PDB file of C-alpha atoms and ligand atoms in Angstrom:
ATOM      1  CA  MET A  20       0.641   0.554  15.859  1.00 93.00           C
ATOM      2  CA  ARG A  21       2.601   0.691  12.605  1.00 96.00           C
ATOM      3  CA  ILE A  22       1.268  -1.420   9.772  1.00 96.00           C
ATOM      4  CA  VAL A  23       2.395  -2.182   6.215  1.00 97.00           C
ATOM      5  CA  LEU A  24      -0.449  -3.312   3.939  1.00 97.00           C
ATOM      6  CA  LEU A  25       0.552  -5.530   1.034  1.00 97.00           C
ATOM      7  CA  GLY A  26      -1.519  -6.822  -1.866  1.00 95.00           C
ATOM      8  CA  ALA A  27      -1.953  -6.705  -5.626  1.00 93.00           C
ATOM      9  CA  PRO A  28      -3.462  -3.681  -7.374  1.00 89.00           C
ATOM     10  CA  GLY A  29      -7.206  -3.875  -6.670  1.00 86.00           C
ATOM     11  CA  SER A  30      -6.776  -6.178  -3.664  1.00 91.00           C
ATOM     12  CA  GLY A  31      -8.583  -3.648  -1.503  1.00 90.00           C
ATOM     13  CA  LYS A  32      -5.580  -2.183   0.320  1.00 93.00           C
ATOM     14  CA  GLY A  33      -6.832   1.385   0.096  1.00 91.00           C
ATOM     15  CA  THR A  34     -10.354   0.455   1.207  1.00 92.00           C
ATOM     16  CA  GLN A  35      -9.098  -1.573   4.147  1.00 95.00           C
ATOM     17  CA  ALA A  36      -6.639   1.135   5.136  1.00 94.00           C
ATOM     18  CA  GLY A  37      -9.559   3.574   5.278  1.00 93.00           C
ATOM     19  CA  LEU A  38     -11.611   1.259   7.494  1.00 94.00           C
ATOM     20  CA  LEU A  39      -8.658   0.413   9.727  1.00 93.00           C
ATOM     21  CA  LEU A  40      -7.751   3.967  10.441  1.00 89.00           C
ATOM     22  CA  GLU A  41     -11.300   4.727  11.530  1.00 86.00           C
ATOM     23  CA  GLN A  42     -11.127   1.755  13.892  1.00 87.00           C
ATOM     24  CA  LEU A  43      -7.613   2.243  15.191  1.00 90.00           C
ATOM     25  CA  GLY A  44      -7.064   5.996  14.897  1.00 89.00           C
ATOM     26  CA  LEU A  45      -4.013   5.606  12.668  1.00 93.00           C
ATOM     27  CA  THR A  46      -2.779   7.825   9.844  1.00 94.00           C
ATOM     28  CA  HIS A  47      -3.092   6.499   6.297  1.00 94.00           C
ATOM     29  CA  ILE A  48      -0.042   6.962   4.087  1.00 96.00           C
ATOM     30  CA  SER A  49      -0.785   5.963   0.494  1.00 95.00           C
ATOM     31  CA  THR A  50       2.116   6.536  -1.868  1.00 96.00           C
ATOM     32  CA  GLY A  51      -0.245   6.182  -4.867  1.00 93.00           C
ATOM     33  CA  ALA A  52      -2.427   8.981  -3.437  1.00 94.00           C
ATOM     34  CA  LEU A  53       0.655  11.138  -2.675  1.00 95.00           C
ATOM     35  CA  LEU A  54       1.745  10.748  -6.299  1.00 96.00           C
ATOM     36  CA  ARG A  55      -1.720  11.392  -7.740  1.00 94.00           C
ATOM     37  CA  ASN A  56      -1.957  14.556  -5.607  1.00 95.00           C
ATOM     38  CA  ALA A  57       1.397  15.698  -6.938  1.00 95.00           C
ATOM     39  CA  VAL A  58       0.132  15.108 -10.498  1.00 95.00           C
ATOM     40  CA  LYS A  59      -3.027  17.137  -9.797  1.00 95.00           C
ATOM     41  CA  ALA A  60      -1.045  19.931  -8.189  1.00 96.00           C
ATOM     42  CA  GLY A  61       1.209  20.061 -11.259  1.00 95.00           C
ATOM     43  CA  SER A  62       4.384  20.042  -9.140  1.00 94.00           C
ATOM     44  CA  GLU A  63       7.710  19.099 -10.675  1.00 92.00           C
ATOM     45  CA  LEU A  64       7.433  15.661  -9.112  1.00 92.00           C
ATOM     46  CA  GLY A  65       3.882  15.342 -10.452  1.00 94.00           C
ATOM     47  CA  LEU A  66       4.910  16.225 -13.974  1.00 93.00           C
ATOM     48  CA  ARG A  67       7.645  13.608 -13.922  1.00 91.00           C
ATOM     49  CA  ALA A  68       5.497  10.976 -12.208  1.00 94.00           C
ATOM     50  CA  LYS A  69       2.450  11.202 -14.495  1.00 95.00           C
ATOM     51  CA  ALA A  70       3.982   9.409 -17.459  1.00 94.00           C
ATOM     52  CA  ILE A  71       5.374   6.683 -15.193  1.00 95.00           C
ATOM     53  CA  LEU A  72       2.017   6.138 -13.481  1.00 94.00           C
ATOM     54  CA  ASP A  73       0.218   6.005 -16.816  1.00 93.00           C
ATOM     55  CA  ARG A  74       2.616   3.330 -18.031  1.00 93.00           C
ATOM     56  CA  GLY A  75       2.016   1.283 -14.875  1.00 92.00           C
ATOM     57  CA  GLU A  76       5.701   1.393 -13.981  1.00 95.00           C
ATOM     58  CA  LEU A  77       7.298   2.252 -10.657  1.00 95.00           C
ATOM     59  CA  VAL A  78       8.551   5.703  -9.769  1.00 97.00           C
ATOM     60  CA  SER A  79      12.255   5.515  -8.850  1.00 97.00           C
ATOM     61  CA  ASP A  80      13.225   4.241  -5.403  1.00 97.00           C
ATOM     62  CA  ARG A  81      15.166   7.430  -4.717  1.00 96.00           C
ATOM     63  CA  VAL A  82      12.185   9.690  -5.399  1.00 95.00           C
ATOM     64  CA  MET A  83       9.860   7.457  -3.393  1.00 96.00           C
ATOM     65  CA  LEU A  84      12.228   7.364  -0.420  1.00 96.00           C
ATOM     66  CA  GLY A  85      12.375  11.175  -0.380  1.00 94.00           C
ATOM     67  CA  LEU A  86       8.582  11.337  -0.501  1.00 94.00           C
ATOM     68  CA  ILE A  87       8.038   8.790   2.254  1.00 96.00           C
ATOM     69  CA  GLU A  88      10.787  10.248   4.443  1.00 95.00           C
ATOM     70  CA  GLU A  89       9.146  13.653   4.277  1.00 93.00           C
ATOM     71  CA  ARG A  90       5.702  12.200   4.974  1.00 95.00           C
ATOM     72  CA  LEU A  91       6.961  10.274   7.997  1.00 94.00           C
ATOM     73  CA  GLN A  92       8.158  13.537   9.594  1.00 90.00           C
ATOM     74  CA  GLY A  93       4.527  14.703   9.937  1.00 89.00           C
ATOM     75  CA  ASP A  94       3.175  15.146  13.482  1.00 91.00           C
ATOM     76  CA  ASP A  95       0.177  13.023  12.544  1.00 92.00           C
ATOM     77  CA  VAL A  96       2.249   9.833  12.283  1.00 93.00           C
ATOM     78  CA  ALA A  97       3.313   9.842  15.941  1.00 91.00           C
ATOM     79  CA  GLY A  98       0.275   7.779  16.966  1.00 90.00           C
ATOM     80  CA  GLY A  99       0.937   5.102  14.356  1.00 94.00           C
ATOM     81  CA  PHE A 100       0.326   4.685  10.634  1.00 96.00           C
ATOM     82  CA  ILE A 101      -0.761   2.379   7.861  1.00 96.00           C
ATOM     83  CA  LEU A 102       1.532   2.288   4.851  1.00 97.00           C
ATOM     84  CA  ASP A 103      -0.323   1.478   1.639  1.00 96.00           C
ATOM     85  CA  GLY A 104       1.698   1.154  -1.567  1.00 96.00           C
ATOM     86  CA  TYR A 105       5.129   1.250   0.073  1.00 97.00           C
ATOM     87  CA  PRO A 106       7.406  -0.682   0.073  1.00 98.00           C
ATOM     88  CA  ARG A 107       6.839  -1.959  -3.462  1.00 97.00           C
ATOM     89  CA  ASN A 108      10.100  -3.822  -4.025  1.00 98.00           C
ATOM     90  CA  LEU A 109      12.879  -5.310  -1.910  1.00 98.00           C
ATOM     91  CA  ALA A 110      15.105  -2.235  -2.139  1.00 98.00           C
ATOM     92  CA  GLN A 111      12.277  -0.065  -0.802  1.00 98.00           C
ATOM     93  CA  ALA A 112      11.661  -2.571   2.007  1.00 98.00           C
ATOM     94  CA  ALA A 113      15.314  -2.353   3.067  1.00 98.00           C
ATOM     95  CA  SER A 114      15.372   1.481   2.871  1.00 98.00           C
ATOM     96  CA  LEU A 115      12.176   1.679   4.876  1.00 98.00           C
ATOM     97  CA  GLU A 116      13.582  -0.577   7.563  1.00 98.00           C
ATOM     98  CA  THR A 117      16.680   1.622   7.892  1.00 98.00           C
ATOM     99  CA  LEU A 118      14.617   4.812   7.928  1.00 97.00           C
ATOM    100  CA  LEU A 119      12.173   3.554  10.554  1.00 97.00           C
ATOM    101  CA  GLU A 120      15.006   2.257  12.712  1.00 96.00           C
ATOM    102  CA  LYS A 121      16.537   5.727  12.617  1.00 94.00           C
ATOM    103  CA  LEU A 122      13.189   7.240  13.617  1.00 92.00           C
ATOM    104  CA  GLY A 123      12.681   4.616  16.343  1.00 93.00           C
ATOM    105  CA  LYS A 124       9.400   3.569  14.741  1.00 94.00           C
ATOM    106  CA  PRO A 125       9.767  -0.007  13.456  1.00 96.00           C
ATOM    107  CA  ILE A 126       6.928  -1.806  11.670  1.00 97.00           C
ATOM    108  CA  ASP A 127       4.795  -3.950  14.001  1.00 96.00           C
ATOM    109  CA  VAL A 128       3.048  -6.028  11.370  1.00 96.00           C
ATOM    110  CA  ALA A 129       2.823  -6.510   7.591  1.00 97.00           C
ATOM    111  CA  ILE A 130      -0.578  -7.657   6.363  1.00 97.00           C
ATOM    112  CA  GLN A 131      -0.825  -9.278   2.958  1.00 97.00           C
ATOM    113  CA  ILE A 132      -4.315  -9.236   1.404  1.00 97.00           C
ATOM    114  CA  ASP A 133      -4.579 -12.257  -0.909  1.00 95.00           C
ATOM    115  CA  VAL A 134      -6.964 -12.131  -3.883  1.00 92.00           C
ATOM    116  CA  ASP A 135      -7.095 -13.991  -7.173  1.00 87.00           C
ATOM    117  CA  SER A 136      -6.160 -12.107 -10.306  1.00 81.00           C
ATOM    118  CA  GLU A 137      -9.568 -12.489 -12.001  1.00 81.00           C
ATOM    119  CA  LEU A 138     -11.275 -10.790  -9.063  1.00 81.00           C
ATOM    120  CA  VAL A 139      -8.715  -8.008  -9.177  1.00 83.00           C
ATOM    121  CA  ILE A 140      -9.238  -7.341 -12.873  1.00 80.00           C
ATOM    122  CA  ARG A 141     -13.036  -7.168 -12.388  1.00 80.00           C
ATOM    123  CA  ARG A 142     -12.651  -4.800  -9.440  1.00 82.00           C
ATOM    124  CA  ILE A 143     -10.294  -2.478 -11.263  1.00 81.00           C
ATOM    125  CA  ALA A 144     -12.571  -2.287 -14.307  1.00 79.00           C
ATOM    126  CA  LYS A 145     -15.367  -1.188 -11.963  1.00 82.00           C
ATOM    127  CA  ARG A 146     -13.129   1.348 -10.191  1.00 80.00           C
ATOM    128  CA  ALA A 147     -12.037   2.827 -13.513  1.00 76.00           C
ATOM    129  CA  LYS A 148     -15.678   3.781 -14.142  1.00 78.00           C
ATOM    130  CA  GLU A 149     -16.228   5.191 -10.656  1.00 85.00           C
ATOM    131  CA  GLU A 150     -12.999   7.125 -10.130  1.00 80.00           C
ATOM    132  CA  ASP A 151     -11.055   9.255 -12.499  1.00 74.00           C
ATOM    133  CA  ARG A 152      -7.779   7.313 -12.532  1.00 76.00           C
ATOM    134  CA  SER A 153      -5.882   7.545 -15.768  1.00 76.00           C
ATOM    135  CA  ASP A 154      -3.850   4.458 -14.778  1.00 80.00           C
ATOM    136  CA  ASP A 155      -6.890   2.160 -14.598  1.00 78.00           C
ATOM    137  CA  THR A 156      -6.924   1.217 -18.279  1.00 80.00           C
ATOM    138  CA  GLU A 157      -6.706  -2.480 -19.138  1.00 80.00           C
ATOM    139  CA  LYS A 158      -3.229  -2.161 -20.596  1.00 83.00           C
ATOM    140  CA  THR A 159      -1.869  -0.334 -17.557  1.00 85.00           C
ATOM    141  CA  VAL A 160      -3.578  -2.705 -15.148  1.00 84.00           C
ATOM    142  CA  ARG A 161      -1.916  -5.688 -16.843  1.00 85.00           C
ATOM    143  CA  LYS A 162       1.435  -3.961 -16.609  1.00 89.00           C
ATOM    144  CA  ARG A 163       0.858  -3.118 -12.915  1.00 90.00           C
ATOM    145  CA  MET A 164      -0.028  -6.753 -12.213  1.00 90.00           C
ATOM    146  CA  LYS A 165       3.193  -7.880 -13.901  1.00 92.00           C
ATOM    147  CA  VAL A 166       5.252  -5.364 -11.931  1.00 94.00           C
ATOM    148  CA  TYR A 167       3.475  -6.538  -8.787  1.00 94.00           C
ATOM    149  CA  GLN A 168       4.260 -10.217  -9.428  1.00 94.00           C
ATOM    150  CA  GLU A 169       7.892  -9.554 -10.285  1.00 97.00           C
ATOM    151  CA  GLN A 170       8.813  -6.838  -7.814  1.00 97.00           C
ATOM    152  CA  THR A 171       6.254  -6.456  -5.038  1.00 96.00           C
ATOM    153  CA  ALA A 172       5.225 -10.046  -4.288  1.00 96.00           C
ATOM    154  CA  PRO A 173       8.739 -10.825  -2.873  1.00 97.00           C
ATOM    155  CA  VAL A 174       8.257  -8.099  -0.248  1.00 98.00           C
ATOM    156  CA  ALA A 175       5.930 -10.476   1.650  1.00 98.00           C
ATOM    157  CA  GLY A 176       8.893 -12.854   2.034  1.00 98.00           C
ATOM    158  CA  TYR A 177      11.014 -10.008   3.398  1.00 98.00           C
ATOM    159  CA  TYR A 178       8.548  -9.493   6.255  1.00 98.00           C
ATOM    160  CA  ALA A 179       7.983 -13.242   6.705  1.00 97.00           C
ATOM    161  CA  GLU A 180      11.728 -13.674   7.357  1.00 98.00           C
ATOM    162  CA  ARG A 181      11.436 -11.088  10.118  1.00 97.00           C
ATOM    163  CA  GLY A 182       8.408 -12.803  11.655  1.00 96.00           C
ATOM    164  CA  LEU A 183       6.184  -9.824  10.849  1.00 97.00           C
ATOM    165  CA  LEU A 184       3.965 -11.188   8.054  1.00 97.00           C
ATOM    166  CA  THR A 185       0.357 -12.156   8.393  1.00 96.00           C
ATOM    167  CA  ARG A 186      -1.972 -12.992   5.469  1.00 96.00           C
ATOM    168  CA  VAL A 187      -5.722 -12.621   5.077  1.00 96.00           C
ATOM    169  CA  LEU A 188      -8.102 -13.574   2.293  1.00 95.00           C
ATOM    170  CA  GLY A 189      -9.386 -10.536   0.417  1.00 94.00           C
ATOM    171  CA  ASP A 190     -12.562 -12.029  -1.081  1.00 91.00           C
ATOM    172  CA  GLY A 191     -16.009 -11.287   0.328  1.00 89.00           C
ATOM    173  CA  ASN A 192     -17.307  -7.860   1.238  1.00 92.00           C
ATOM    174  CA  LYS A 193     -15.180  -5.144   2.788  1.00 94.00           C
ATOM    175  CA  ASP A 194     -16.464  -5.665   6.330  1.00 95.00           C
ATOM    176  CA  GLU A 195     -15.661  -9.374   6.201  1.00 96.00           C
ATOM    177  CA  VAL A 196     -12.119  -8.578   5.118  1.00 96.00           C
ATOM    178  CA  LEU A 197     -11.838  -5.916   7.837  1.00 95.00           C
ATOM    179  CA  GLN A 198     -12.906  -8.412  10.518  1.00 95.00           C
ATOM    180  CA  ARG A 199     -10.272 -10.871   9.301  1.00 95.00           C
ATOM    181  CA  ILE A 200      -7.601  -8.194   9.540  1.00 95.00           C
ATOM    182  CA  LEU A 201      -8.709  -7.076  12.993  1.00 94.00           C
ATOM    183  CA  SER A 202      -8.659 -10.628  14.234  1.00 93.00           C
ATOM    184  CA  VAL A 203      -5.138 -11.355  12.931  1.00 91.00           C
ATOM    185  CA  ILE A 204      -3.746  -8.217  14.521  1.00 88.00           C
ATOM    186  CA  SER A 205      -5.672  -9.056  17.712  1.00 78.00           C
ATOM    187  CA  VAL A 206      -7.539  -5.781  17.808  1.00 64.00           C
ATOM    188  CA  GLY A 207     -11.056  -7.182  17.727  1.00 50.00           C
ATOM    189  CA  SER A 208     -13.863  -6.526  20.188  1.00 44.00           C
ATOM    190  CA  SER A 209     -12.655  -9.550  22.157  1.00 43.00           C
ATOM    191  CA  SER A 210      -9.090  -8.303  22.563  1.00 41.00           C
ATOM    192  CA  GLY A 211      -7.569  -6.066  25.151  1.00 41.00           C
ATOM    193  CA  LEU A 212      -4.667  -4.978  22.983  1.00 47.00           C
ATOM    194  CA  GLN A 213      -4.516  -1.231  22.516  1.00 48.00           C
ATOM    195  CA  PRO A 214      -3.148   0.416  19.389  1.00 49.00           C
ATOM    196  CA  ASP A 215      -0.144   2.527  20.385  1.00 51.00           C
TER     197      ASP A 215
HETATM  198  P1  ADP B 317      -2.430   0.115  -7.055  1.00 65.71           P
HETATM  199  O1  ADP B 317      -2.054  -0.572  -5.776  1.00 65.71           O
HETATM  200  O2  ADP B 317      -3.865  -0.114  -7.408  1.00 65.71           O
HETATM  201  O3  ADP B 317      -1.485  -0.177  -8.186  1.00 65.71           O
HETATM  202  P2  ADP B 317      -1.464   2.687  -6.053  1.00 65.71           P
HETATM  203  O4  ADP B 317      -2.332   3.852  -5.828  1.00 65.71           O
HETATM  204  O5  ADP B 317      -0.848   2.047  -4.852  1.00 65.71           O
HETATM  205  O6  ADP B 317      -2.358   1.669  -6.870  1.00 65.71           O
HETATM  206  O7  ADP B 317      -0.265   3.070  -7.060  1.00 65.71           O
HETATM  207  C1  ADP B 317      -0.489   3.649  -8.325  1.00 65.71           C
HETATM  208  C2  ADP B 317       0.855   3.902  -9.048  1.00 65.71           C
HETATM  209  O8  ADP B 317       1.683   4.790  -8.278  1.00 65.71           O
HETATM  210  C3  ADP B 317       1.731   2.665  -9.256  1.00 65.71           C
HETATM  211  O9  ADP B 317       1.370   1.930 -10.401  1.00 65.71           O
HETATM  212  C4  ADP B 317       3.135   3.300  -9.372  1.00 65.71           C
HETATM  213  O10 ADP B 317       3.353   3.853 -10.654  1.00 65.71           O
HETATM  214  C5  ADP B 317       3.080   4.452  -8.394  1.00 65.71           C
HETATM  215  N1  ADP B 317       3.587   4.073  -7.055  1.00 65.71           N
HETATM  216  C6  ADP B 317       2.850   3.996  -5.901  1.00 65.71           C
HETATM  217  N2  ADP B 317       3.612   3.608  -4.875  1.00 65.71           N
HETATM  218  C7  ADP B 317       4.869   3.429  -5.368  1.00 65.71           C
HETATM  219  C8  ADP B 317       6.112   3.019  -4.817  1.00 65.71           C
HETATM  220  N3  ADP B 317       6.220   2.683  -3.527  1.00 65.71           N
HETATM  221  N4  ADP B 317       7.183   2.936  -5.638  1.00 65.71           N
HETATM  222  C9  ADP B 317       7.104   3.259  -6.927  1.00 65.71           C
HETATM  223  N5  ADP B 317       5.966   3.648  -7.527  1.00 65.71           N
HETATM  224  C10 ADP B 317       4.862   3.742  -6.766  1.00 65.71           C
END
């Protein structure tokens, strides 16, 4: 199964991706994590990306497409994947569709995790204390939320037009959210559908 996870910063995409891949045996592809690893490794991409991440802006579509194209060549994606953090605007959604068509691996479902912005801001403040993320400052979070509203929120409509969008509520604890996701993709204990 090939899944795109959508949701605001702090909506729990990364957490749910982690739980889903345990359940479904899929590979997690987080573009935020790929970029943070590049920053840590001090690669050329990392050096260029750091300032952009810290401002809460988006890395260019061209760079992101190169990164995701390379990642999708990995042997570990053959059994299915969860994309977390990509696509983040309509241009990325269109490029991804073309790329996956070429690879013969179209998206099966896009899952939007809906949360209210107050909850998100509280969660991110907590995460900033727990993890060492230099982009979790209040100023950057506000900027990321703005970028999300303006550029990423329309991506849900892109998948809705293709009949691929499903939405779940992201409040409650992580297992409650996981159960909601499993039930909308019909991979609960009561379903016979197998992930491919
Ligand atoms: P969050 O969803 O909490 O904002 P991510 O880990 O998904 O966190 O992303 C962190 C940062 O990485 C973003 O603010 C952005 O600068 C960069 N980034 C991640 N994915 C993309 C993408 N698809 N396109 C452009 N920039 C991206």
